[in-house]
Short mmCIF file of C-alpha atoms in Angstrom, two decimals:
data_model
loop_
_atom_site.label_atom_id
_atom_site.label_comp_id
_atom_site.label_asym_id
_atom_site.label_seq_id
_atom_site.Cartn_x
_atom_site.Cartn_y
_atom_site.Cartn_z
CA UNK Y 1 0.17 0.18 0.01
CA UNK Y 2 2.97 2.47 -0.10
CA UNK Y 3 2.36 3.82 -3.31
CA UNK Y 4 -1.05 4.89 -2.31
CA UNK Y 5 0.11 6.33 1.20
CA UNK Y 6 2.80 8.42 -0.86
CA UNK Y 7 -0.03 9.82 -3.48
CA UNK Y 8 -2.03 11.06 -0.22
CA UNK Y 9 1.21 12.48 1.19
CA UNK Y 10 1.45 14.30 -2.23
CA UNK Y 11 -1.82 15.67 -2.15
CA UNK Y 12 -1.33 16.81 1.59
CA UNK Y 13 1.77 18.54 0.61
CA UNK Y 14 -0.39 20.48 -2.33
CA UNK Y 15 -2.78 21.36 0.27
CA UNK Y 16 -0.83 22.63 2.80
CA UNK Y 17 1.55 24.68 0.32
CA UNK Y 18 -2.16 26.66 -0.50
CA UNK Y 19 -2.63 27.29 3.14
CA UNK Y 20 -4.40 24.03 4.32
CA UNK Y 21 -7.74 22.78 4.46
CA UNK Y 22 -9.79 19.50 4.21
CA UNK Y 23 -10.44 17.26 1.58
CA UNK Y 24 -13.43 14.87 1.20
CA UNK Y 25 -13.07 11.97 -1.58
CA UNK Y 26 -16.14 9.71 -1.75
CA UNK Y 27 -15.72 6.57 -3.80
CA UNK Y 28 -18.66 5.63 -6.23
CA UNK Y 29 -22.10 4.75 -5.55
CA UNK Y 30 -23.64 1.38 -6.09
CA UNK Y 31 -26.28 1.79 -8.81
CA UNK Y 32 -29.39 0.00 -9.60
CA UNK Y 33 -29.64 -1.89 -12.62
CA UNK Y 34 -33.20 -2.64 -12.98
CA UNK Y 35 -36.01 -3.46 -10.12
CA UNK Y 36 -33.72 -4.65 -6.94
CA UNK Y 37 -30.68 -5.80 -9.19
CA UNK Y 38 -27.77 -3.87 -9.02
CA UNK Y 39 -24.92 -3.07 -11.69
CA UNK Y 40 -21.70 -4.56 -11.37
CA UNK Y 41 -19.82 -2.41 -8.84
CA UNK Y 42 -16.65 -0.59 -9.64
CA UNK Y 43 -15.04 2.02 -7.27
CA UNK Y 44 -14.39 5.41 -8.04
CA UNK Y 45 -10.94 5.93 -9.50
CA UNK Y 46 -9.86 9.23 -7.62
CA UNK Y 47 -10.77 7.05 -4.89
CA UNK Y 48 -8.97 4.33 -5.76
CA UNK Y 49 -5.93 6.31 -6.84
CA UNK Y 50 -5.55 7.44 -3.31
CA UNK Y 51 -6.26 4.25 -1.24
CA UNK Y 52 -6.50 0.94 -3.26
CA UNK Y 53 -9.61 0.42 -1.11
CA UNK Y 54 -12.12 -1.28 -3.58
CA UNK Y 55 -15.28 -1.45 -1.21
CA UNK Y 56 -18.31 0.39 -1.49
CA UNK Y 57 -19.74 2.85 0.95
CA UNK Y 58 -16.35 4.66 1.65
CA UNK Y 59 -14.75 8.04 1.65
CA UNK Y 60 -11.35 9.41 2.24
CA UNK Y 61 -11.10 12.47 4.37
CA UNK Y 62 -7.42 14.29 4.47
CA UNK Y 63 -6.70 17.16 6.53
CA UNK Y 64 -3.50 19.36 6.15
CA UNK Y 65 -2.72 22.42 8.16
CA UNK Y 66 -0.87 25.35 6.61
CA UNK Y 67 1.83 25.05 9.79
CA UNK Y 68 4.47 22.21 8.65
CA UNK Y 69 4.85 21.28 12.28
CA UNK Y 70 1.25 20.14 12.49
CA UNK Y 71 0.90 16.52 11.39
CA UNK Y 72 -1.44 15.80 8.31
CA UNK Y 73 -4.02 13.39 8.81
CA UNK Y 74 -5.27 10.63 6.15
CA UNK Y 75 -8.65 9.26 7.30
CA UNK Y 76 -10.93 6.44 6.09
CA UNK Y 77 -14.87 6.39 6.53
CA UNK Y 78 -15.98 2.70 5.66
CA UNK Y 79 -18.38 -0.17 6.47
CA UNK Y 80 -18.12 -1.92 9.81
CA UNK Y 81 -17.39 -5.82 9.94
CA UNK Y 82 -20.65 -7.39 9.56
CA UNK Y 83 -20.69 -11.28 9.76
CA UNK Y 84 -24.15 -11.85 8.60
CA UNK Y 85 -24.04 -9.29 5.62
CA UNK Y 86 -20.56 -10.71 4.97
CA UNK Y 87 -22.57 -14.19 4.42
CA UNK Y 88 -24.40 -12.44 1.64
CA UNK Y 89 -22.00 -10.21 0.16
CA UNK Y 90 -18.39 -11.17 0.94
CA UNK Y 91 -15.64 -10.26 3.11
CA UNK Y 92 -15.60 -6.31 4.86
CA UNK Y 93 -12.13 -4.88 6.05
CA UNK Y 94 -13.78 -3.08 8.83
CA UNK Y 95 -12.28 0.12 10.12
CA UNK Y 96 -9.61 -1.49 12.25
CA UNK Y 97 -8.68 -3.85 9.35
CA UNK Y 98 -8.98 -1.00 6.84
CA UNK Y 99 -6.49 1.08 8.76
CA UNK Y 100 -3.91 -1.24 9.08
CA UNK Y 101 -4.11 -3.03 5.64
CA UNK Y 102 -4.27 0.29 3.55
CA UNK Y 103 -2.00 2.34 5.92
CA UNK Y 104 -4.62 5.24 6.88
CA UNK Y 105 -3.83 7.59 10.05
CA UNK Y 106 -7.48 6.85 11.30
CA UNK Y 107 -10.55 4.67 10.00
CA UNK Y 108 -13.89 4.92 11.14
CA UNK Y 109 -17.62 3.77 10.29
CA UNK Y 110 -19.24 5.02 7.57
CA UNK Y 111 -22.11 6.08 9.84
CA UNK Y 112 -19.44 8.23 11.60
CA UNK Y 113 -19.05 10.74 8.78
CA UNK Y 114 -21.71 12.90 10.59
CA UNK Y 115 -19.77 13.47 13.40
CA UNK Y 116 -16.44 13.82 12.41
CA UNK Y 117 -16.73 15.81 9.14
CA UNK Y 118 -18.28 18.86 10.38
CA UNK Y 119 -15.83 19.56 13.01
CA UNK Y 120 -13.15 18.87 10.61
CA UNK Y 121 -14.60 21.41 8.21
CA UNK Y 122 -15.40 24.11 10.94
CA UNK Y 123 -11.59 24.08 11.60
CA UNK Y 124 -10.25 24.08 8.01
CA UNK Y 125 -9.57 27.20 5.87
CA UNK Y 126 -10.46 25.58 2.57
CA UNK Y 127 -12.31 22.69 1.35
CA UNK Y 128 -11.14 20.54 -1.32
CA UNK Y 129 -14.20 18.54 -3.00
CA UNK Y 130 -15.25 17.48 -6.51
CA UNK Y 131 -18.57 19.59 -6.89
CA UNK Y 132 -20.75 18.39 -9.93
CA UNK Y 133 -20.02 14.90 -10.06
CA UNK Y 134 -22.56 13.42 -7.74
CA UNK Y 135 -25.55 15.24 -6.77
CA UNK Y 136 -25.98 13.13 -3.49
CA UNK Y 137 -22.67 14.31 -2.55
CA UNK Y 138 -22.91 17.57 -3.68
CA UNK Y 139 -25.79 17.67 -1.52
CA UNK Y 140 -24.54 16.05 1.63
CA UNK Y 141 -21.26 18.25 1.41
CA UNK Y 142 -23.55 21.48 0.98
CA UNK Y 143 -25.61 20.42 4.08
CA UNK Y 144 -22.34 20.31 6.41
CA UNK Y 145 -21.47 23.75 4.90
CA UNK Y 146 -25.01 25.20 5.59
CA UNK Y 147 -25.06 24.04 9.31
CA UNK Y 148 -21.69 25.62 9.70
CA UNK Y 149 -22.99 28.85 8.37
CA UNK Y 150 -26.05 28.23 10.81
CA UNK Y 151 -23.58 28.29 13.63
CA UNK Y 152 -22.01 31.74 12.71
CA UNK Y 153 -22.99 33.51 16.14
CA UNK Y 154 -21.48 30.63 18.11
CA UNK Y 155 -18.08 31.81 16.13
CA UNK Y 156 -18.25 28.51 14.11
CA UNK Y 157 -17.86 29.18 10.18
CA UNK Y 158 -17.48 26.93 7.11
CA UNK Y 159 -14.03 27.10 5.02
CA UNK Y 160 -13.93 30.15 3.06
CA UNK Y 161 -12.36 28.84 0.18
CA UNK Y 162 -13.52 26.29 -2.03
CA UNK Y 163 -11.12 24.07 -4.40
CA UNK Y 164 -11.75 21.28 -6.87
CA UNK Y 165 -9.78 18.37 -5.50
CA UNK Y 166 -9.82 16.58 -9.00
CA UNK Y 167 -7.20 19.56 -10.18
CA UNK Y 168 -4.45 18.34 -8.37
CA UNK Y 169 -5.34 14.70 -8.87
CA UNK Y 170 -5.37 14.89 -12.54
CA UNK Y 171 -2.24 16.57 -12.60
CA UNK Y 172 -0.88 13.66 -10.61
CA UNK Y 173 -2.77 10.84 -12.46
CA UNK Y 174 -1.14 12.18 -15.77
CA UNK Y 175 2.39 10.92 -14.97
CA UNK Y 176 2.25 6.93 -14.13
CA UNK Y 177 4.54 5.59 -12.31
CA UNK Y 178 5.98 2.12 -12.75
CA UNK Y 179 3.84 0.10 -10.78
CA UNK Y 180 1.07 1.66 -12.83
CA UNK Y 181 2.72 0.93 -15.96
CA UNK Y 182 3.11 -2.52 -15.11
CA UNK Y 183 -0.81 -3.23 -14.82
CA UNK Y 184 -1.21 -1.13 -18.00
CA UNK Y 185 1.22 -3.43 -19.95
CA UNK Y 186 -0.24 -6.35 -18.35
CA UNK Y 187 -3.99 -5.30 -19.45
CA UNK Y 188 -2.89 -4.84 -22.60
CA UNK Y 189 -1.12 -8.32 -23.05
CA UNK Y 190 -4.46 -9.65 -22.05
CA UNK Y 191 -6.33 -7.61 -24.58
CA UNK Y 192 -3.60 -8.65 -27.27
CA UNK Y 193 -4.60 -11.96 -26.71
CA UNK Y 194 -8.39 -11.43 -26.71
CA UNK Y 195 -7.82 -9.71 -30.08
CA UNK Y 196 -5.84 -12.77 -31.15
CA UNK Y 197 -8.65 -15.29 -30.24
CA UNK Y 198 -11.19 -13.05 -32.02
CA UNK Y 199 -9.09 -13.26 -35.15
CA UNK Y 200 -9.10 -17.02 -35.17
CA UNK Y 201 -12.97 -17.44 -34.07
CA UNK Y 202 -13.95 -14.85 -36.79
CA UNK Y 203 -15.56 -16.73 -40.00
CA UNK Y 204 -18.53 -16.02 -41.93
CA UNK Y 205 -22.07 -17.36 -40.27
CA UNK Y 206 -20.50 -16.10 -36.68
CA UNK Y 207 -22.61 -13.04 -34.99
CA UNK Y 208 -21.02 -10.04 -33.47
CA UNK Y 209 -22.47 -11.02 -30.05
CA UNK Y 210 -20.39 -14.33 -30.67
CA UNK Y 211 -17.08 -12.21 -30.87
CA UNK Y 212 -17.84 -10.54 -27.98
CA UNK Y 213 -18.42 -13.37 -25.68
CA UNK Y 214 -15.07 -14.78 -27.06
CA UNK Y 215 -13.19 -11.48 -25.92
CA UNK Y 216 -14.80 -11.61 -22.39
CA UNK Y 217 -13.91 -14.74 -22.03
CA UNK Y 218 -10.19 -14.28 -22.63
CA UNK Y 219 -10.34 -11.12 -20.31
CA UNK Y 220 -12.10 -13.24 -17.64
CA UNK Y 221 -9.62 -15.96 -18.32
CA UNK Y 222 -6.65 -14.37 -17.67
CA UNK Y 223 -7.51 -12.51 -14.73
CA UNK Y 224 -8.75 -8.89 -15.99
CA UNK Y 225 -11.01 -7.37 -13.51
CA UNK Y 226 -13.90 -6.48 -16.27
CA UNK Y 227 -14.02 -5.06 -19.93
CA UNK Y 228 -12.47 -1.22 -19.46
CA UNK Y 229 -15.60 -0.01 -21.26
CA UNK Y 230 -18.57 -1.71 -23.42
CA UNK Y 231 -16.44 -3.65 -26.39
CA UNK Y 232 -17.61 -2.40 -30.05
CA UNK Y 233 -17.39 -5.27 -32.55
CA UNK Y 234 -18.65 -4.18 -35.80
CA UNK Y 235 -19.06 -5.95 -39.03
CA UNK Y 236 -19.76 -4.97 -42.63
CA UNK Y 237 -21.44 -1.74 -42.54
CA UNK Y 238 -21.28 -1.61 -39.15
CA UNK Y 239 -17.60 -0.67 -39.15
CA UNK Y 240 -18.65 2.93 -40.07
CA UNK Y 241 -20.24 3.43 -36.98
CA UNK Y 242 -17.63 4.65 -34.46
CA UNK Y 243 -19.19 3.42 -31.24
CA UNK Y 244 -21.22 0.51 -32.47
CA UNK Y 245 -22.44 -1.84 -29.83
CA UNK Y 246 -22.62 -5.86 -30.94
CA UNK Y 247 -25.59 -7.03 -32.25
CA UNK Y 248 -27.09 -9.74 -34.30
CA UNK Y 249 -25.24 -8.79 -37.24
CA UNK Y 250 -23.79 -12.04 -39.06
CA UNK Y 251 -20.40 -12.02 -40.64
CA UNK Y 252 -20.33 -12.51 -44.28
CA UNK Y 253 -17.68 -13.20 -46.60
CA UNK Y 254 -15.79 -10.59 -47.73
CA UNK Y 255 -16.73 -8.30 -45.00
CA UNK Y 256 -14.39 -6.14 -42.41
CA UNK Y 257 -14.50 -6.95 -38.91
CA UNK Y 258 -13.80 -4.00 -36.63
CA UNK Y 259 -13.01 -4.76 -32.50
CA UNK Y 260 -12.44 -1.91 -30.58
CA UNK Y 261 -12.01 -3.98 -27.34
CA UNK Y 262 -9.99 -3.64 -24.36
CA UNK Y 263 -10.12 -5.29 -20.46
CA UNK Y 264 -9.21 -3.21 -17.05
CA UNK Y 265 -6.40 -4.94 -14.73
CA UNK Y 266 -5.72 -4.23 -11.46
CA UNK Y 267 -8.21 -1.10 -12.21
CA UNK Y 268 -6.01 -0.10 -15.09
CA UNK Y 269 -7.60 -0.21 -18.78
CA UNK Y 270 -6.30 -0.95 -22.15
CA UNK Y 271 -7.70 0.32 -25.34
CA UNK Y 272 -6.81 -1.48 -28.66
CA UNK Y 273 -8.64 -1.90 -32.13
CA UNK Y 274 -7.92 -4.06 -35.05
CA UNK Y 275 -9.82 -4.30 -38.28
CA UNK Y 276 -9.77 -7.55 -39.96
CA UNK Y 277 -11.18 -9.40 -43.05
CA UNK Y 278 -13.88 -11.79 -42.15
CA UNK Y 279 -12.83 -14.27 -45.38
CA UNK Y 280 -9.01 -14.32 -44.26
CA UNK Y 281 -7.87 -11.77 -47.05
CA UNK Y 282 -8.72 -8.10 -47.92
CA UNK Y 283 -10.08 -6.98 -50.68
CA UNK Y 284 -8.19 -4.57 -53.18
CA UNK Y 285 -10.16 -1.75 -51.97
CA UNK Y 286 -10.08 -2.66 -48.19
CA UNK Y 287 -6.56 -3.17 -48.86
CA UNK Y 288 -5.88 0.43 -50.10
CA UNK Y 289 -7.74 2.39 -47.29
CA UNK Y 290 -6.01 -0.18 -44.30
CA UNK Y 291 -2.37 0.90 -46.06
CA UNK Y 292 -3.30 4.54 -45.55
CA UNK Y 293 -4.63 4.23 -41.79
CA UNK Y 294 -1.74 2.18 -40.78
CA UNK Y 295 0.74 4.26 -42.31
CA UNK Y 296 -1.10 7.15 -40.35
CA UNK Y 297 -0.61 5.31 -37.27
CA UNK Y 298 2.84 4.71 -37.65
CA UNK Y 299 3.31 8.15 -38.40
CA UNK Y 300 1.57 9.18 -35.39
CA UNK Y 301 3.40 6.55 -33.16
CA UNK Y 302 6.93 8.28 -34.08
CA UNK Y 303 5.68 11.55 -32.93
CA UNK Y 304 5.01 10.34 -29.15
CA UNK Y 305 8.24 11.43 -27.71
CA UNK Y 306 9.03 13.20 -24.65
CA UNK Y 307 9.47 17.09 -25.78
CA UNK Y 308 6.18 16.50 -28.40
CA UNK Y 309 3.17 18.21 -28.06
CA UNK Y 310 -0.04 16.07 -27.62
CA UNK Y 311 -1.32 17.26 -31.01
CA UNK Y 312 1.90 16.17 -33.02
CA UNK Y 313 0.58 12.49 -33.27
CA UNK Y 314 -2.93 13.80 -34.64
CA UNK Y 315 -1.30 16.32 -37.36
CA UNK Y 316 1.12 13.56 -38.25
CA UNK Y 317 -1.55 11.02 -38.91
CA UNK Y 318 -3.84 13.47 -40.55
CA UNK Y 319 -1.56 14.66 -43.07
CA UNK Y 320 -0.69 11.08 -44.23
CA UNK Y 321 -4.61 10.33 -44.06
CA UNK Y 322 -5.55 13.34 -46.30
CA UNK Y 323 -2.52 12.61 -48.89
CA UNK Y 324 -3.93 8.85 -49.14
CA UNK Y 325 -7.71 10.26 -49.44
CA UNK Y 326 -6.36 12.02 -52.31
CA UNK Y 327 -4.42 9.47 -53.98
CA UNK Y 328 -7.05 6.92 -53.75
CA UNK Y 329 -9.82 9.07 -55.19
CA UNK Y 330 -11.74 9.29 -52.13
CA UNK Y 331 -11.35 13.01 -52.08
CA UNK Y 332 -11.39 14.64 -55.63
CA UNK Y 333 -8.28 16.64 -56.15
CA UNK Y 334 -9.93 18.70 -58.48
CA UNK Y 335 -12.37 19.93 -55.65
CA UNK Y 336 -10.04 19.66 -52.43
CA UNK Y 337 -7.27 20.82 -53.66
CA UNK Y 338 -3.65 20.02 -52.52
CA UNK Y 339 -2.67 18.00 -49.10
CA UNK Y 340 -2.66 21.75 -47.24
CA UNK Y 341 -5.86 22.41 -48.56
CA UNK Y 342 -7.47 19.26 -47.36
CA UNK Y 343 -6.04 19.70 -43.83
CA UNK Y 344 -6.10 23.34 -43.46
CA UNK Y 345 -10.23 23.35 -44.97
CA UNK Y 346 -10.91 19.95 -43.08
CA UNK Y 347 -12.11 18.21 -45.86
CA UNK Y 348 -10.37 15.05 -44.61
CA UNK Y 349 -13.05 14.99 -41.52
CA UNK Y 350 -15.71 13.73 -43.67
CA UNK Y 351 -14.15 10.54 -43.48
CA UNK Y 352 -11.93 10.81 -40.11
CA UNK Y 353 -14.12 12.98 -38.04
CA UNK Y 354 -12.36 12.60 -34.37
CA UNK Y 355 -8.99 13.15 -32.83
CA UNK Y 356 -6.22 10.31 -32.76
CA UNK Y 357 -5.59 10.34 -29.22
CA UNK Y 358 -6.65 10.18 -25.59
CA UNK Y 359 -5.07 9.62 -22.22
CA UNK Y 360 -5.27 6.35 -21.07
CA UNK Y 361 -4.88 5.25 -17.48
CA UNK Y 362 -7.34 4.38 -14.44
CA UNK Y 363 -10.28 5.75 -16.78
CA UNK Y 364 -10.32 4.39 -20.65
CA UNK Y 365 -10.89 8.24 -21.53
CA UNK Y 366 -8.34 9.19 -18.49
CA UNK Y 367 -7.80 12.89 -16.67
CA UNK Y 368 -5.62 15.04 -17.44
CA UNK Y 369 -5.69 18.61 -19.33
CA UNK Y 370 -4.84 18.43 -22.83
CA UNK Y 371 -3.41 21.67 -22.93
CA UNK Y 372 -0.96 23.28 -21.15
CA UNK Y 373 -1.89 24.38 -17.43
CA UNK Y 374 -1.39 28.11 -16.56
CA UNK Y 375 -3.03 30.28 -13.88
CA UNK Y 376 -5.67 32.67 -15.28
CA UNK Y 377 -5.38 31.63 -18.82
CA UNK Y 378 -8.44 30.28 -20.51
CA UNK Y 379 -7.82 26.68 -21.76
CA UNK Y 380 -8.42 27.94 -25.37
CA UNK Y 381 -5.50 29.95 -24.77
CA UNK Y 382 -2.57 27.53 -24.17
CA UNK Y 383 -0.88 25.60 -26.25
CA UNK Y 384 -1.07 21.66 -26.54
CA UNK Y 385 0.42 19.93 -23.68
CA UNK Y 386 4.06 18.64 -23.99
CA UNK Y 387 4.64 15.00 -23.65
CA UNK Y 388 6.64 13.89 -20.96
CA UNK Y 389 7.80 10.35 -19.66
CA UNK Y 390 5.04 8.66 -17.75
CA UNK Y 391 2.31 9.83 -19.82
CA UNK Y 392 0.14 7.05 -21.64
CA UNK Y 393 -2.37 7.65 -24.81
CA UNK Y 394 -3.87 6.00 -27.56
CA UNK Y 395 -3.13 6.44 -31.09
CA UNK Y 396 -6.24 5.29 -33.14
CA UNK Y 397 -6.31 6.95 -36.61
CA UNK Y 398 -9.06 5.74 -38.75
CA UNK Y 399 -11.15 6.10 -42.21
CA UNK Y 400 -15.02 5.81 -42.22
CA UNK Y 401 -16.89 5.61 -45.70
CA UNK Y 402 -20.22 5.51 -45.67
CA UNK Y 403 -21.98 5.47 -49.17
CA UNK Y 404 -22.56 8.45 -51.08
CA UNK Y 405 -23.09 9.68 -54.96
CA UNK Y 406 -19.46 11.30 -54.94
CA UNK Y 407 -17.66 8.77 -53.42
CA UNK Y 408 -16.09 5.38 -55.56
CA UNK Y 409 -18.41 2.65 -54.79
CA UNK Y 410 -15.84 0.08 -54.25
CA UNK Y 411 -15.05 2.03 -51.12
CA UNK Y 412 -18.73 2.16 -49.77
CA UNK Y 413 -19.24 0.83 -46.14
CA UNK Y 414 -15.46 0.27 -45.02
CA UNK Y 415 -14.59 1.32 -41.87
CA UNK Y 416 -11.09 1.10 -40.50
CA UNK Y 417 -9.63 1.75 -37.17
CA UNK Y 418 -6.06 0.62 -35.98
CA UNK Y 419 -5.73 1.77 -32.36
CA UNK Y 420 -2.78 0.93 -30.08
CA UNK Y 421 -1.70 1.90 -26.38
CA UNK Y 422 1.29 4.07 -26.12
CA UNK Y 423 3.55 4.88 -23.12
CA UNK Y 424 5.92 8.11 -23.43
CA UNK Y 425 9.51 7.41 -22.27
CA UNK Y 426 12.63 9.33 -22.17
CA UNK Y 427 13.35 7.80 -25.59
CA UNK Y 428 11.70 5.96 -28.34
CA UNK Y 429 7.67 5.65 -26.87
CA UNK Y 430 6.70 2.24 -25.53
CA UNK Y 431 3.89 0.59 -27.57
CA UNK Y 432 2.14 -1.34 -24.86
CA UNK Y 433 0.10 -3.43 -27.24
CA UNK Y 434 2.69 -4.35 -29.70
CA UNK Y 435 1.50 -8.12 -29.16
CA UNK Y 436 -1.43 -7.54 -31.22
CA UNK Y 437 -0.15 -7.99 -35.31
CA UNK Y 438 -1.41 -4.90 -37.57
CA UNK Y 439 0.15 -5.56 -40.81
CA UNK Y 440 -2.02 -7.17 -43.37
CA UNK Y 441 0.46 -10.05 -44.05
CA UNK Y 442 0.27 -10.86 -40.29
CA UNK Y 443 -3.10 -10.69 -39.94
CA UNK Y 444 -4.02 -13.00 -43.02
CA UNK Y 445 -1.45 -15.37 -42.07
CA UNK Y 446 -3.02 -15.72 -38.80
CA UNK Y 447 -6.32 -16.07 -40.38
CA UNK Y 448 -5.20 -18.86 -42.80
CA UNK Y 449 -4.09 -20.98 -39.65
#
């Protein structure tokens, strides 16, 4: 639990450096799916980042005084031990067990929040909390603050300053330590095996649902916590739907199959996409488009280096895609002009309408500003983030071609995406998902076997 204690200490040091205060970080609530059936529970990422504690009904409270001579406190509130409830729902650490196992200074039953937190807030110059994420918790914290305001004549007052606790945590989470990277490597390895299994299983007559089942089987078989996000399994024309949900569509000879799927391991996500031919070989038109997308992805990955900006991989990918669209006839050179015109006017967005990358970590679309941070300057006025070792991101260019009168018919309903998970290092980047083949020759060889 040492890594979690270090993170709490870093946040406490940040709070102390800004005059001290109290931070409140609750975990996620258990949500009802339907009737009296709950969704599968998953803890809040901010909460887990600071605790490693995966049980529900838990809150972290951090107390930092501006005076460095006074000790800071990290407190956990969690469910009490309950032998009867554990028969039904499994083991609970309980406050004392959690304090000993997870390295908190103190731990109390979750029911004791009302007793402890208002008193801590009354003595605090500032409150660190993530307003706007959970209406129930917003109301709870607001009620504590209002209660303190009502005691003003007794000399009690709420904190005068409010901070969004997510801001410093986002900066911390943006740079992964070696243990985090190890979890992400393992998540990528498991997801790579699932992609390979899907390639070997895919054939005419199989449905998207069946492909999804193979992915889930492979995730669980190798120790993954769960899918990191709902898997995208798209056959034929569905490949042009960027977030297609698997359905009853049956794979046909000559179709492409696009699989965007990744597991979560030790709470860290992977996010990998491959697009391959159901019949085992790419058609001429599919081959043309695949070569463009793969070349764009390789150009983008080459830009993932320390000192480059977050937008550099996207800019590199767009230029390759734009040139390929012109060379293949997907865009009319007489109408669209040169590659600079296509990029400048945004004509490529008709077939590539998204960005090339996003941060990756505890969340599949992980936290962290995409622009350099600067006090008092609006986000739009700041340059793109400079890449630093420890940052992790996806690289996922694509081409999605819907039928249209001005589009060559041989390209209709071709959707291709190639996506990898990449970590920034001091030198060349590390492709975490390198175990998944992505050249056409490799993919066709696997499917032929």
